[in-house]
Coordinates of C-alpha atoms in Angstrom, one line a residue:
Chain A
G923 CA -1.6 13.6 -7.3
Q924 CA -1.5 11.7 -10.6
Q925 CA -2.5 8.1 -10.4
V926 CA -0.4 5.3 -11.9
M927 CA -2.4 3.1 -14.3
Q928 CA -2.0 -0.6 -14.4
I929 CA -3.1 -3.1 -17.0
P930 CA -4.7 -5.5 -17.1
Q931 CA -7.2 -5.0 -14.2
Y932 CA -7.7 -8.8 -13.9
Q933 CA -6.1 -11.9 -15.3
H934 CA -7.0 -15.5 -14.9
V935 CA -4.3 -18.1 -15.9
Q936 CA -3.7 -21.8 -15.6
E937 CA -0.9 -22.9 -13.3
G938 CA 2.3 -22.9 -15.2
E939 CA 1.4 -20.1 -17.6
D940 CA 3.3 -16.8 -17.5
F941 CA 1.8 -13.5 -16.3
T942 CA 2.7 -9.9 -16.9
T943 CA 1.3 -6.7 -15.4
Y944 CA 2.2 -3.2 -16.7
C945 CA 2.3 0.1 -14.8
N946 CA 2.2 3.4 -16.7
S947 CA 2.6 7.0 -15.7
S948 CA 2.2 10.2 -17.7
T949 CA 5.1 11.7 -15.7
T950 CA 8.6 10.6 -15.1
L951 CA 8.9 8.6 -11.9
S952 CA 11.8 9.0 -9.4
N953 CA 11.3 5.4 -8.5
I954 CA 8.6 2.7 -8.5
Q955 CA 7.7 0.1 -6.0
W956 CA 5.8 -3.2 -6.3
Y957 CA 3.6 -4.7 -3.7
K958 CA 1.6 -7.9 -3.5
Q959 CA -1.7 -8.2 -1.6
R960 CA -3.2 -11.6 -1.0
P961 CA -7.0 -11.9 -0.7
G962 CA -8.0 -10.6 2.7
G963 CA -4.4 -9.6 3.4
H964 CA -2.3 -6.5 3.4
P965 CA 0.3 -5.1 0.9
V966 CA 3.6 -6.8 1.1
F967 CA 6.7 -5.0 -0.3
L968 CA 8.3 -6.8 -3.2
I969 CA 10.9 -4.5 -4.7
Q970 CA 11.9 -0.9 -5.5
L971 CA 13.3 0.1 -8.9
V972 CA 15.2 3.4 -9.2
K973 CA 17.4 3.4 -12.3
S974 CA 16.4 3.9 -15.9
G975 CA 16.2 0.5 -17.6
E976 CA 16.7 -1.4 -14.4
V977 CA 15.9 -5.1 -14.3
K978 CA 15.7 -7.1 -11.1
K979 CA 14.8 -10.7 -10.5
Q980 CA 13.4 -12.5 -7.6
K981 CA 13.1 -16.2 -8.3
R982 CA 10.3 -16.4 -10.9
L983 CA 9.5 -12.7 -10.7
T984 CA 11.2 -10.2 -13.1
F985 CA 10.7 -6.5 -12.5
Q986 CA 11.6 -3.9 -15.1
F987 CA 11.8 -0.1 -15.1
G988 CA 11.4 1.6 -18.4
E989 CA 14.2 3.7 -20.0
A990 CA 12.1 6.8 -19.8
K991 CA 11.1 6.0 -16.2
K992 CA 7.5 6.3 -17.1
N993 CA 6.5 2.6 -17.0
S994 CA 7.3 -0.6 -15.3
S995 CA 6.4 -4.3 -15.6
L996 CA 6.3 -7.3 -13.4
H997 CA 6.5 -10.7 -15.1
I998 CA 5.9 -14.0 -13.4
T999 CA 7.3 -17.1 -15.1
A1000 CA 5.4 -20.4 -14.6
T1001 CA 2.7 -19.2 -12.2
Q1002 CA 1.8 -21.1 -9.1
T1003 CA -1.4 -21.0 -7.0
T1004 CA 0.6 -19.2 -4.4
D1005 CA 1.0 -16.2 -6.8
V1006 CA -2.8 -15.4 -6.4
G1007 CA -3.4 -11.9 -5.3
T1008 CA -3.4 -8.3 -6.4
Y1009 CA -0.2 -6.7 -7.6
F1010 CA 0.2 -3.0 -7.1
C1011 CA 2.8 -0.6 -8.4
S1012 CA 3.3 2.6 -6.5
R1013 CA 5.1 5.8 -7.0
N1014 CA 6.8 7.8 -4.3
T1015 CA 5.7 11.5 -4.1
G1016 CA 8.4 12.3 -1.6
F1017 CA 9.3 10.7 1.7
Q1018 CA 7.5 7.5 0.9
K1019 CA 4.0 9.1 0.5
L1020 CA 3.0 6.4 -1.8
V1021 CA 0.5 6.7 -4.6
F1022 CA -0.7 3.3 -5.6
G1023 CA -1.7 2.1 -9.0
T1024 CA -5.1 0.6 -9.8
G1025 CA -3.8 -2.9 -9.3
T1026 CA -3.9 -6.1 -11.3
R1027 CA -5.8 -9.0 -9.8
L1028 CA -4.3 -12.4 -10.6
L1029 CA -6.2 -15.7 -10.3
V1030 CA -4.3 -18.9 -10.9
S1031 CA -6.2 -22.2 -11.5
P1032 CA -4.6 -25.5 -10.7
Chain B
E519 CA 5.7 -10.9 9.2
T520 CA 6.6 -7.2 9.4
G521 CA 6.3 -6.6 13.1
V522 CA 3.7 -3.9 12.5
T523 CA 0.6 -4.5 14.6
Q524 CA -2.8 -2.9 14.4
S525 CA -5.9 -2.9 16.6
P526 CA -8.7 -3.7 16.5
T527 CA -8.8 -6.1 13.6
H528 CA -12.5 -5.4 12.8
L529 CA -14.8 -2.7 13.9
I530 CA -18.5 -1.8 13.2
K531 CA -19.7 1.7 13.8
T532 CA -22.7 3.8 12.9
R533 CA -22.9 7.1 11.0
G534 CA -21.9 10.1 13.0
Q535 CA -19.8 8.1 15.5
Q536 CA -16.1 8.6 16.1
V537 CA -13.4 5.9 15.9
T538 CA -9.8 5.5 17.0
L539 CA -7.5 3.0 15.3
R540 CA -4.1 2.0 16.7
C541 CA -0.8 1.0 15.2
S542 CA 2.4 -0.2 16.7
S543 CA 5.4 0.3 14.4
Q544 CA 8.2 -2.2 13.9
S545 CA 11.0 -1.9 16.4
G546 CA 13.4 0.8 15.4
H547 CA 10.9 2.5 13.1
N548 CA 10.1 6.2 13.8
T549 CA 7.8 6.9 10.8
V550 CA 4.2 5.8 10.5
S551 CA 2.0 6.3 7.5
W552 CA -1.8 5.6 7.3
Y553 CA -3.7 4.5 4.3
Q554 CA -7.4 3.9 3.5
Q555 CA -8.2 1.0 1.1
A556 CA -11.7 0.8 -0.2
L557 CA -12.9 -2.5 -1.5
G558 CA -11.4 -3.3 -4.9
Q559 CA -9.1 -0.3 -4.9
G560 CA -5.5 0.5 -4.1
P561 CA -4.5 2.1 -0.8
Q562 CA -4.9 5.9 -0.6
F563 CA -2.4 7.9 1.5
I564 CA -4.0 9.7 4.5
F565 CA -1.0 11.1 6.4
Q566 CA 2.4 10.4 7.7
Y567 CA 3.9 10.9 11.2
Y568 CA 7.7 11.3 11.7
R569 CA 9.1 11.7 15.2
E570 CA 5.6 12.7 16.6
E571 CA 5.0 15.4 14.0
E572 CA 2.7 15.2 10.9
N573 CA 5.0 15.0 7.9
G574 CA 2.5 15.2 5.0
R575 CA -1.1 14.7 4.3
G576 CA -3.2 13.3 1.5
N577 CA -6.5 14.5 0.2
F578 CA -8.6 13.7 3.3
P579 CA -10.9 16.1 5.3
P580 CA -9.9 17.4 8.7
R581 CA -12.2 14.9 10.5
F582 CA -9.3 12.4 9.8
S583 CA -6.7 13.2 12.4
G584 CA -3.8 11.4 14.0
L585 CA -1.2 11.2 16.7
Q586 CA 2.2 9.7 17.1
F587 CA 3.5 8.9 20.6
P588 CA 7.1 9.0 22.0
N589 CA 7.4 5.2 21.4
Y590 CA 6.4 5.9 17.8
S591 CA 3.1 4.1 18.0
S592 CA 0.3 5.9 16.3
E593 CA -3.4 6.5 16.3
L594 CA -5.8 7.4 13.5
N595 CA -9.0 9.2 14.6
V596 CA -12.0 9.7 12.4
N597 CA -14.9 11.9 13.6
A598 CA -18.4 12.1 12.2
L599 CA -18.2 8.8 10.4
E600 CA -19.8 8.5 7.0
L601 CA -20.8 5.3 5.1
D602 CA -18.0 5.9 2.6
D603 CA -15.5 5.6 5.4
S604 CA -16.0 1.8 5.4
A605 CA -12.7 0.5 4.3
L606 CA -9.5 -1.3 5.3
Y607 CA -7.2 1.1 7.2
L608 CA -3.6 0.2 6.9
C609 CA -0.6 1.6 8.7
A610 CA 2.9 1.2 7.5
S611 CA 6.1 1.9 9.3
S612 CA 9.6 2.7 8.2
S613 CA 13.0 3.4 9.8
K614 CA 13.0 6.9 8.2
P615 CA 10.5 8.8 6.0
E616 CA 12.4 8.0 2.9
E617 CA 12.9 4.3 3.5
T618 CA 10.7 1.4 2.5
Q619 CA 7.4 1.0 4.3
Y620 CA 6.2 -2.2 5.8
F621 CA 2.4 -2.6 6.3
G622 CA 0.5 -4.0 9.2
P623 CA -2.5 -6.3 8.8
G624 CA -5.0 -3.5 8.8
T625 CA -8.3 -2.7 10.6
R626 CA -11.5 -3.4 8.7
L627 CA -14.0 -0.7 9.5
L628 CA -17.7 -1.0 8.6
V629 CA -19.9 2.1 9.0
L630 CA -23.7 1.4 9.0

């Protein structure tokens, strides 16, 4: 299956700065999911986006699904050290057979 | 926590050996999916089990096989281990195949 590309691969920010990761697909996505994986941990489900242009917020996290349903973004406002980890987007090929993106590793310095 | 458990947490094997990994799904979940995550990469779908039947398979050779039991727990078996099989093996359960998956803590396999 076609992989979903994420940029950047890695970002190092100072605590309090904002962070954004982008997820891009060459094909239209039925939905997109975001997961967070802490170092040494396992992926934790954050959110699923389904509708074109959809925007959802979870506290300091803002998730957006593009109008063409080919891209998505995750924005974190005022990062904290607890935000450290790798953020993955994933597409659903059918019945939750997930194809994960390449991931963006976030490091936050205090 | 998700309620999905996996055993063992860590395992060391040598090339050519066989390994069995176990997963207990969250209560009420009848679907289990297995993923392989190599170091520094995203998880890759291996296969999914729904009500004790295989319900889709990723691009993995036949030496990767699985089972799901009547209580919906699951096993992943890997025969003829290769060095490249060293990875974190994750299982994820859901209440139905189309519902959100919740991951267990994983089993770290090292093949020497």
